[in-house]
XYZ file of N, CA, C and O in Angstrom:
716
model
N -76.504 70.400 -66.917
C -75.916 70.454 -68.224
C -75.082 71.781 -69.322
O -76.383 72.248 -70.441
N -74.490 72.600 -69.398
C -73.916 73.210 -70.130
C -73.422 72.747 -71.693
O -72.999 72.536 -71.386
N -74.017 72.828 -72.195
C -73.533 74.088 -73.917
C -71.799 74.165 -74.339
O -72.287 75.274 -73.657
N -71.090 73.561 -74.423
C -69.737 74.200 -74.293
C -69.196 74.898 -75.042
O -68.729 76.273 -75.727
N -69.510 74.826 -76.572
C -69.650 74.889 -77.846
C -70.431 75.559 -78.766
O -71.592 74.331 -78.324
N -70.743 76.355 -79.855
C -71.770 76.230 -81.517
C -71.577 75.445 -81.829
O -70.141 74.726 -82.576
N -72.931 74.952 -82.402
C -71.958 73.795 -84.305
C -71.553 73.822 -84.704
O -72.849 75.220 -85.614
N -70.868 73.150 -85.241
C -70.282 73.558 -86.696
C -69.446 73.252 -87.078
O -68.640 72.409 -86.735
N -68.941 72.487 -88.588
C -68.579 71.500 -89.787
C -69.010 70.522 -88.768
O -70.136 69.919 -88.551
N -68.155 69.413 -88.216
C -67.801 68.020 -87.668
C -67.425 67.573 -85.936
O -66.290 68.693 -86.287
N -67.870 67.234 -85.506
C -67.775 67.235 -84.085
C -67.487 65.578 -83.513
O -68.336 65.165 -83.868
N -66.627 65.219 -82.918
C -66.753 64.057 -82.285
C -67.115 64.210 -81.286
O -66.037 64.892 -79.833
N -67.680 63.330 -80.357
C -67.380 63.345 -78.396
C -67.018 62.275 -78.240
O -67.769 60.749 -78.427
N -66.189 61.449 -77.581
C -65.292 60.616 -77.481
C -66.318 60.792 -75.224
O -66.451 61.583 -75.329
N -66.238 59.375 -74.707
C -65.972 59.410 -73.600
C -66.153 57.819 -72.956
O -67.068 57.082 -74.288
N -66.419 57.694 -72.190
C -66.893 55.817 -71.546
C -68.424 55.700 -71.695
O -68.743 56.221 -71.942
N -68.256 53.993 -70.890
C -69.353 53.772 -70.417
C -70.686 54.823 -70.482
O -70.205 55.065 -69.073
N -72.634 55.591 -70.137
C -73.242 56.052 -70.081
C -71.707 57.585 -68.437
O -72.972 58.084 -67.979
N -71.059 58.181 -69.849
C -71.272 59.129 -69.619
C -71.984 60.736 -69.849
O -71.628 62.096 -69.683
N -72.635 59.454 -70.183
C -73.028 61.184 -71.180
C -73.191 61.920 -72.318
O -73.755 62.533 -72.665
N -72.097 61.132 -73.628
C -72.247 61.165 -74.931
C -73.618 61.265 -75.927
O -72.934 62.526 -76.181
N -73.840 60.326 -75.804
C -75.191 60.661 -76.688
C -75.861 61.411 -76.337
O -76.555 62.370 -77.080
N -76.621 61.726 -74.926
C -77.242 63.270 -74.945
C -76.616 63.980 -75.136
O -77.301 65.378 -75.231
N -75.767 64.616 -74.377
C -74.673 65.092 -74.787
C -74.968 65.395 -76.368
O -75.161 67.557 -76.599
N -74.741 65.095 -77.282
C -74.637 64.974 -78.570
C -75.841 65.537 -79.136
O -76.365 66.877 -80.160
N -76.909 64.904 -77.504
C -78.392 65.064 -79.264
C -77.836 67.397 -78.758
O -79.030 67.676 -79.333
N -77.592 67.507 -78.002
C -78.462 69.119 -77.208
C -77.271 69.235 -78.276
O -78.039 70.973 -78.768
N -76.476 69.559 -77.857
C -75.505 70.006 -79.816
C -75.881 70.288 -80.886
O -76.345 71.229 -81.620
N -76.838 68.894 -81.780
C -77.167 68.774 -81.695
C -78.923 69.856 -82.138
O -79.197 70.787 -83.057
N -79.618 69.868 -81.376
C -81.098 70.626 -81.140
C -80.832 72.425 -81.252
O -81.507 72.660 -81.396
N -79.869 72.627 -80.001
C -78.828 74.244 -80.220
C -78.932 74.834 -81.298
O -78.425 75.891 -81.662
N -78.503 74.030 -83.006
C -78.539 74.265 -83.958
C -79.738 74.812 -84.786
O -79.529 75.849 -85.415
N -81.072 74.534 -84.279
C -81.946 75.034 -84.937
C -82.312 73.850 -85.842
O -83.723 74.702 -87.130
N -81.382 72.892 -86.558
C -81.524 73.307 -88.209
C -82.698 71.376 -87.843
O -82.847 71.245 -87.143
N -83.267 71.234 -88.649
C -83.355 69.606 -88.863
C -82.802 68.661 -88.233
O -82.096 68.303 -88.927
N -82.723 67.669 -87.156
C -82.186 66.981 -86.471
C -82.543 65.759 -86.953
O -83.318 65.414 -87.252
N -81.400 65.138 -87.236
C -80.785 63.634 -87.886
C -80.016 62.987 -87.256
O -79.689 62.926 -86.387
N -80.929 61.149 -86.825
C -80.552 60.889 -85.272
C -80.083 58.508 -87.064
O -80.302 58.241 -87.053
N -78.116 58.909 -86.621
C -79.099 58.352 -87.549
C -77.838 56.925 -86.326
O -77.255 56.759 -86.227
N -78.865 56.295 -86.738
C -78.494 55.174 -85.489
C -77.684 53.670 -86.111
O -77.824 53.312 -86.718
N -76.784 53.029 -85.238
C -75.662 52.254 -85.376
C -75.139 50.981 -85.393
O -75.610 50.452 -85.700
N -77.000 50.687 -83.938
C -76.906 50.003 -83.009
C -77.852 48.847 -83.653
O -79.002 49.395 -84.274
N -78.054 47.530 -83.327
C -78.200 46.132 -83.316
C -79.003 45.695 -83.196
O -78.468 45.537 -81.756
N -81.328 45.368 -82.761
C -81.191 45.154 -81.047
C -80.658 43.350 -82.022
O -81.704 43.198 -81.603
N -80.148 43.085 -81.136
C -79.494 41.444 -80.859
C -80.221 41.138 -79.690
O -79.791 39.375 -79.324
N -79.815 41.557 -79.181
C -80.760 40.634 -77.313
C -81.210 41.715 -76.595
O -81.418 43.556 -76.906
N -82.442 41.215 -75.648
C -82.850 42.015 -74.582
C -82.537 43.719 -74.181
O -82.266 44.359 -73.830
N -81.582 43.859 -73.857
C -79.894 44.639 -73.035
C -79.715 45.082 -74.081
O -80.386 46.409 -73.883
N -80.228 44.878 -75.371
C -80.016 46.613 -75.966
C -80.932 46.914 -76.708
O -81.132 48.141 -76.529
N -82.062 45.822 -76.928
C -83.367 45.767 -76.949
C -84.002 47.786 -76.497
O -83.860 48.863 -76.677
N -83.488 47.308 -74.658
C -83.195 48.223 -73.640
C -82.994 49.785 -74.428
O -83.074 51.041 -73.591
N -81.702 49.531 -73.820
C -80.756 50.918 -74.604
C -81.186 50.880 -75.496
O -81.517 52.800 -75.745
N -81.574 50.766 -77.079
C -82.570 51.642 -78.266
C -83.653 52.345 -77.294
O -83.794 53.109 -77.913
N -84.512 51.548 -77.024
C -85.701 51.861 -76.368
C -85.352 53.151 -75.581
O -86.192 54.992 -75.657
N -84.297 53.507 -74.274
C -84.116 54.646 -74.016
C -83.769 55.581 -74.648
O -84.103 57.210 -74.778
N -82.338 55.553 -75.681
C -81.883 56.671 -76.120
C -83.332 57.279 -77.303
O -83.892 58.859 -77.796
N -84.442 55.712 -78.104
C -86.262 57.102 -78.392
C -86.952 57.227 -78.019
O -87.133 58.405 -78.299
N -86.166 57.085 -76.627
C -87.599 57.582 -75.737
C -87.142 58.963 -74.942
O -87.828 59.713 -74.778
N -85.790 59.056 -75.616
C -85.199 60.939 -75.258
C -85.563 61.475 -76.749
O -85.357 63.461 -75.984
N -85.259 61.619 -76.845
C -86.252 62.086 -79.186
C -87.332 61.948 -78.270
O -88.140 61.401 -78.343
N -87.394 63.566 -79.685
C -89.283 63.724 -79.748
C -89.517 63.862 -81.493
O -88.268 63.198 -82.129
N -90.952 63.946 -81.395
C -91.070 63.526 -83.043
C -90.288 64.622 -83.823
O -91.362 63.810 -84.424
N -89.735 65.726 -83.733
C -88.510 66.262 -84.415
C -87.651 65.876 -85.108
O -87.515 65.712 -85.423
N -87.382 64.614 -84.728
C -85.973 63.885 -84.662
C -86.883 62.891 -86.184
O -87.663 62.539 -86.048
N -85.677 63.230 -86.906
C -85.814 62.330 -88.781
C -84.493 60.389 -87.489
O -83.696 61.301 -87.654
N -84.986 60.107 -87.870
C -84.233 58.300 -87.463
C -84.355 57.760 -88.516
O -84.988 57.195 -88.791
N -82.816 57.227 -89.420
C -82.371 56.403 -89.694
C -81.081 55.334 -88.633
O -80.404 55.947 -88.420
N -82.013 54.651 -89.535
C -80.804 53.453 -88.688
C -80.314 52.430 -89.844
O -80.570 51.750 -90.054
N -78.833 52.602 -89.805
C -78.595 51.639 -90.441
C -76.885 51.650 -89.299
O -76.208 51.986 -89.519
N -76.875 50.377 -89.779
C -75.134 49.576 -88.805
C -74.080 49.719 -90.097
O -73.168 49.692 -88.744
N -74.261 49.548 -90.998
C -73.394 49.462 -92.153
C -72.403 50.522 -92.904
O -71.219 51.399 -92.885
N -74.126 51.096 -93.779
C -73.079 52.076 -95.285
C -73.365 53.578 -94.277
O -74.370 53.897 -94.574
N -71.878 53.949 -93.281
C -72.741 55.289 -92.514
C -71.877 56.379 -93.617
O -72.851 57.626 -93.725
N -71.462 55.780 -94.697
C -70.924 57.420 -95.558
C -72.133 57.219 -95.729
O -72.100 58.129 -96.678
N -72.628 56.687 -96.760
C -73.490 56.441 -98.011
C -74.867 56.941 -97.163
O -75.009 58.104 -98.225
N -75.630 56.766 -96.107
C -76.340 58.170 -95.232
C -76.005 59.600 -94.843
O -76.619 60.024 -95.431
N -75.105 59.495 -94.560
C -74.301 60.619 -94.333
C -74.630 61.560 -95.684
O -75.123 62.764 -95.375
N -73.216 60.866 -96.526
C -74.049 61.884 -98.002
C -74.972 61.619 -98.377
O -75.679 63.185 -98.876
N -75.750 61.118 -98.364
C -77.482 61.572 -97.916
C -78.254 62.463 -97.837
O -79.462 63.566 -98.278
N -78.056 62.754 -96.378
C -78.427 63.884 -95.749
C -77.817 64.657 -95.331
O -78.452 65.076 -93.944
N -76.686 64.751 -94.963
C -75.555 65.680 -94.330
C -75.762 67.385 -95.854
O -74.959 67.108 -96.890
N -76.730 67.946 -95.358
C -78.159 69.544 -95.774
C -77.270 70.139 -95.100
O -77.483 70.081 -94.157
N -77.144 71.849 -95.930
C -77.325 72.463 -95.104
C -78.459 72.854 -94.099
O -78.131 73.595 -93.014
N -79.715 72.079 -94.136
C -80.468 72.610 -93.223
C -81.144 71.113 -92.392
O -81.607 71.687 -91.168
N -79.542 70.570 -92.395
C -80.265 68.948 -91.049
C -78.306 69.097 -90.519
O -77.380 69.635 -91.056
N -78.753 68.689 -89.142
C -77.595 68.752 -87.934
C -77.927 66.951 -87.589
O -78.596 66.545 -87.439
N -76.982 66.312 -87.814
C -77.042 64.853 -87.768
C -76.005 64.940 -86.315
O -74.686 64.700 -85.738
N -76.526 63.368 -86.279
C -75.989 62.687 -84.735
C -75.859 61.281 -85.277
O -76.686 60.404 -85.623
N -74.470 61.121 -85.230
C -73.885 59.530 -85.798
C -74.075 59.063 -84.483
O -73.017 59.112 -83.505
N -74.484 58.159 -83.371
C -74.564 56.502 -82.440
C -74.969 55.848 -82.285
O -75.567 55.674 -83.043
N -73.718 55.414 -82.827
C -72.628 55.257 -81.973
C -71.559 54.558 -83.323
O -71.098 53.386 -83.808
N -69.836 55.137 -83.231
C -68.943 54.772 -83.816
C -68.602 53.973 -84.154
O -67.662 52.287 -83.872
N -69.246 53.118 -82.739
C -68.318 52.056 -81.654
C -69.474 51.165 -81.940
O -68.599 50.724 -82.507
N -70.804 51.064 -82.267
C -71.304 50.284 -82.161
C -70.930 49.793 -84.175
O -71.462 48.830 -84.919
N -71.132 51.102 -84.925
C -70.593 50.725 -86.583
C -69.159 49.926 -86.925
O -69.394 48.967 -87.672
N -69.121 49.965 -85.577
C -67.230 49.636 -85.663
C -67.486 47.675 -85.629
O -66.821 45.975 -86.823
N -68.405 47.706 -84.405
C -68.990 46.596 -83.796
C -68.869 45.588 -85.763
O -68.587 44.549 -85.662
N -70.339 45.914 -85.636
C -71.130 45.941 -86.684
C -69.736 45.920 -88.512
O -70.385 43.969 -89.036
N -69.039 45.958 -88.818
C -68.007 46.086 -89.488
C -67.410 45.349 -89.336
O -67.042 44.376 -90.149
N -66.614 44.828 -88.113
C -66.032 43.591 -87.910
C -66.762 42.857 -87.826
O -66.618 40.555 -88.348
N -67.951 42.397 -86.915
C -69.106 41.186 -87.872
C -69.213 40.609 -89.141
O -70.058 40.270 -89.752
N -69.061 42.245 -89.461
C -69.906 41.416 -90.900
C -68.550 40.887 -92.307
O -68.305 41.630 -93.659
N -67.617 40.740 -91.450
C -65.716 41.245 -91.591
C -65.289 41.769 -93.227
O -64.588 41.960 -94.275
N -65.784 43.296 -92.763
C -65.991 44.148 -93.369
C -64.026 44.532 -93.103
O -63.844 44.466 -92.783
N -63.200 45.882 -94.220
C -61.455 45.931 -94.124
C -62.111 47.960 -93.123
O -62.621 48.836 -93.964
N -61.406 47.366 -92.393
C -62.156 48.745 -91.341
C -61.067 49.156 -91.714
O -61.420 51.160 -91.245
N -60.350 49.423 -91.997
C -58.711 50.236 -92.733
C -60.426 51.342 -93.854
O -59.536 52.349 -93.831
N -59.808 50.537 -95.039
C -61.081 51.182 -95.321
C -61.886 52.010 -94.940
O -61.881 52.772 -95.932
N -62.941 51.488 -94.009
C -64.550 51.840 -94.581
C -63.986 52.858 -93.016
O -64.110 54.366 -93.654
N -63.094 53.167 -92.774
C -62.634 53.906 -91.741
C -61.474 55.236 -92.473
O -62.137 56.930 -92.771
N -60.467 54.736 -94.259
C -60.893 56.133 -95.420
C -61.775 56.718 -95.292
O -61.568 57.778 -95.612
N -62.484 56.263 -96.504
C -63.825 56.297 -96.662
C -64.155 57.276 -95.512
O -64.352 58.341 -96.202
N -64.332 56.894 -94.681
C -65.798 58.405 -93.546
C -64.580 59.366 -93.391
O -64.941 60.494 -94.270
N -63.581 59.348 -93.121
C -62.600 60.108 -92.974
C -62.069 60.734 -94.052
O -61.947 62.334 -93.760
N -62.623 60.286 -95.518
C -62.098 61.314 -96.272
C -63.961 62.530 -96.904
O -64.174 63.226 -97.570
N -64.486 61.611 -96.349
C -66.843 61.719 -96.680
C -66.413 63.435 -95.721
O -66.949 64.404 -96.019
N -66.014 63.220 -94.489
C -66.330 64.664 -93.327
C -66.127 65.507 -93.230
O -66.759 66.323 -93.115
N -64.753 66.453 -94.425
C -64.240 67.370 -94.523
C -65.913 67.948 -95.895
O -65.794 68.963 -96.338
N -66.705 67.042 -96.269
C -66.931 66.777 -97.471
C -68.380 67.159 -97.000
O -69.478 67.699 -97.851
N -69.089 67.061 -96.214
C -70.430 67.563 -95.705
C -71.661 68.072 -95.976
O -70.031 70.060 -94.912
N -72.047 68.899 -95.752
C -72.576 70.907 -96.653
C -73.226 70.696 -95.005
O -73.733 72.504 -94.449
N -73.273 70.255 -94.513
C -73.899 70.791 -92.695
C -73.265 69.745 -91.348
O -72.055 68.639 -91.717
N -73.876 70.756 -90.243
C -72.991 70.588 -89.101
C -72.643 68.388 -88.624
O -74.892 67.904 -88.703
N -71.885 67.489 -87.966
C -72.125 66.250 -88.308
C -71.657 66.505 -86.735
O -70.484 66.454 -86.618
N -71.637 65.337 -85.187
C -71.723 65.090 -84.469
C -71.678 63.381 -84.616
O -72.575 62.638 -84.505
N -70.703 62.752 -84.111
C -69.718 61.827 -84.214
C -70.007 61.359 -83.050
O -69.526 62.250 -81.869
N -70.471 60.444 -82.194
C -70.846 59.911 -80.515
C -69.673 59.095 -80.773
O -69.089 58.174 -81.959
N -68.617 58.145 -79.885
C -67.410 57.350 -79.874
C -67.021 56.571 -78.433
O -67.051 57.956 -77.664
N -66.965 55.156 -77.906
C -66.817 55.146 -76.977
C -64.857 55.363 -76.425
O -64.657 54.803 -78.048
N -64.269 55.849 -75.935
C -63.140 55.853 -75.557
C -62.362 54.215 -74.564
O -63.570 53.814 -73.440
N -62.142 53.389 -76.157
C -61.980 52.020 -74.746
C -61.265 51.705 -74.319
O -60.673 50.605 -73.286
N -60.340 52.087 -75.132
C -58.466 52.343 -74.635
C -58.647 52.349 -73.597
O -56.719 52.264 -72.291
N -58.268 53.092 -72.275
C -58.419 53.696 -70.895
C -58.739 52.388 -69.945
O -58.358 52.798 -68.712
N -58.527 51.343 -70.288
C -59.086 50.117 -69.137
C -58.457 49.483 -69.102
O -57.454 49.548 -69.910
N -58.882 47.689 -68.124
C -57.950 46.195 -68.781
C -57.504 46.186 -69.818
O -58.794 46.483 -71.677
N -56.974 45.301 -70.566
C -56.611 45.342 -70.898
C -57.178 43.762 -72.549
O -57.606 42.917 -71.261
N -57.675 43.647 -73.411
C -60.113 43.207 -73.432
C -58.736 41.424 -73.179
O -57.711 41.058 -72.991
N -58.667 41.084 -72.815
C -58.278 39.139 -72.427
C -58.452 38.142 -73.325
O -57.563 37.522 -73.782
N -59.379 37.945 -74.531
C -59.528 37.434 -75.567
C -58.981 38.193 -76.899
O -58.588 39.327 -76.762
N -58.534 37.710 -77.622
C -57.543 37.972 -79.161
C -58.999 38.872 -79.726
O -58.212 40.416 -80.127
N -60.075 38.768 -79.599
C -61.397 39.398 -80.134
C -60.867 40.885 -79.526
O -61.826 41.580 -80.196
N -61.249 40.911 -78.362
C -61.278 42.045 -78.312
C -59.755 43.481 -78.167
O -60.442 44.213 -77.362
N -58.615 42.753 -77.857
C -57.394 43.209 -78.294
C -57.409 44.138 -79.531
O -57.283 45.038 -79.840
N -57.854 43.139 -80.195
C -58.903 42.471 -81.619
C -59.432 44.659 -82.045
O -59.380 46.139 -82.834
N -60.218 44.709 -81.286
C -61.729 45.479 -81.428
C -60.594 46.666 -80.374
O -61.155 47.788 -81.592
N -60.613 46.256 -79.491
C -59.933 47.391 -78.971
C -58.974 49.012 -79.593
O -59.085 50.124 -80.441
N -57.594 47.880 -80.467
C -57.362 48.422 -80.801
C -57.602 49.259 -81.919
O -57.601 50.314 -82.929
N -58.437 48.553 -82.479
C -59.272 49.675 -84.250
C -60.657 50.040 -83.433
O -60.068 52.012 -84.911
N -60.766 50.130 -81.976
C -61.243 50.917 -82.048
C -60.215 52.789 -81.982
O -60.836 53.949 -82.027
N -59.364 52.377 -81.217
C -57.935 54.422 -81.334
C -57.212 54.417 -81.941
O -58.363 56.141 -81.378
N -57.523 53.166 -83.414
C -57.586 53.383 -84.599
C -58.087 54.606 -85.157
O -58.312 56.267 -85.862
N -59.075 54.641 -84.900
C -61.289 54.668 -85.742
C -60.995 56.452 -85.216
O -60.865 56.634 -86.357
N -61.264 56.143 -83.701
C -60.990 57.831 -83.211
C -59.876 58.811 -82.985
O -60.454 59.586 -83.280
N -58.722 57.873 -83.214
C -57.546 59.074 -83.698
C -57.671 59.617 -84.590
O -57.449 60.558 -85.126
N -58.629 58.703 -86.714
C -58.050 58.877 -87.798
C -60.071 59.846 -87.707
O -59.187 61.293 -88.403
N -60.084 60.462 -87.172
C -61.845 60.990 -86.566
C -61.332 62.481 -86.506
O -62.000 63.368 -86.644
N -60.766 61.926 -85.297
C -59.353 63.343 -83.963
C -59.443 63.880 -85.426
O -60.135 64.960 -84.934
N -58.456 63.980 -86.112
C -57.628 63.970 -86.933
C -58.559 64.866 -87.252
O -58.579 66.728 -88.260
N -60.064 64.646 -87.883
C -60.311 65.270 -89.602
C -61.301 66.522 -88.608
O -61.425 66.865 -89.156
N -62.120 65.657 -87.670
C -63.531 66.634 -86.746
C -62.428 67.995 -86.825
O -62.005 68.695 -86.454
N -63.810 69.569 -86.937
C -63.769 70.138 -86.446
C -63.639 70.839 -84.303
O -62.499 71.740 -84.729
N -64.119 69.706 -83.989
C -64.467 69.884 -82.988
C -63.725 68.222 -82.190
O -65.331 66.929 -82.262
N -63.771 67.894 -80.769
C -63.262 67.227 -80.091
C -63.263 66.987 -79.121
O -62.626 68.102 -78.423
N -64.250 66.699 -78.593
C -64.074 66.551 -77.282
C -64.732 65.611 -76.354
O -65.529 64.388 -76.354
N -64.308 65.794 -74.483
C -64.684 64.140 -73.832
C -65.786 64.399 -73.260
O -65.428 65.709 -71.865
N -65.928 63.590 -73.281
C -66.964 63.097 -71.815
C -66.629 62.573 -71.589
O -66.679 61.541 -70.992
N -67.417 63.349 -69.950
C -66.239 62.201 -68.052
C -67.927 62.712 -67.417
O -67.735 63.965 -66.754
N -68.258 62.137 -67.082
C -69.201 61.810 -65.507
C -70.381 63.082 -66.257
O -71.364 64.059 -65.125
N -70.986 62.790 -67.397
C -71.929 64.253 -67.943
C -71.171 65.822 -68.443
O -72.015 66.460 -69.179
N -69.663 66.001 -67.563
C -69.212 67.063 -68.387
C -67.889 67.516 -69.750
O -67.405 66.273 -69.707
N -68.303 68.223 -70.537
C -67.795 68.118 -71.453
C -66.411 68.909 -71.426
O -65.760 69.795 -70.518
N -64.730 68.304 -72.026
C -63.201 68.340 -72.007
C -63.584 69.010 -73.707
O -62.823 67.933 -73.835
N -63.200 70.100 -73.093
C -63.112 70.853 -74.441
C -60.888 70.134 -75.383
O -60.956 70.577 -74.593
N -61.278 69.480 -76.302
C -59.687 68.536 -76.633
C -59.217 68.992 -77.994
O -58.249 69.151 -77.877
N -59.920 69.436 -79.020
C -59.776 70.049 -80.230
C -61.154 71.602 -80.543
O -62.192 71.315 -80.506
N -61.117 72.031 -80.071
C -59.772 73.068 -80.897
C -59.153 74.255 -79.009
O -59.984 73.660 -78.162
N -57.991 73.725 -79.666
C -57.483 74.243 -78.232
C -58.182 75.479 -77.561
O -57.585 76.173 -78.764
N -57.988 75.260 -76.386
C -58.448 77.597 -76.203
C -55.951 77.863 -76.064
O -55.931 76.503 -75.521
N -56.463 79.064 -76.865
C -55.184 79.378 -76.506
C -55.576 80.149 -75.116
O -56.351 81.153 -75.157
């Protein structure tokens, strides 16, 4: 897979499950030659999630600084976004799920994140799932989550300098538009 763009500012990488979003984001961050910082929002509540987390950890070498933070994303970004660091946030989808489970105000958290993004001093890559392209969720909580995820992705995309959609491991550049 070739890396489509040089990394600067903020980048949002969208895609479906197992589309290659995280590994693509890791390559973007490593190509900067800055200190790679991985902000992990996942929580290992079951064996399947523990296996996924282990798989992601095994892909990264010891040069990565890993910060596990399920809720206080803005605080961690404020503390670690420097010109010397390139950050990967993996992922906004699990961060949203964590916020919902903790009873946080999703609109307020989204606004805090999008207000912070232009102020970040180093490059930051946000990974997020595109969940609105499949079946309508059967449950009310599933539909609420899908709707929050769609709005979060739209808000982050509006502020991001670059937006890419990963399909089958390949990036489609959505922003900036090619003229």
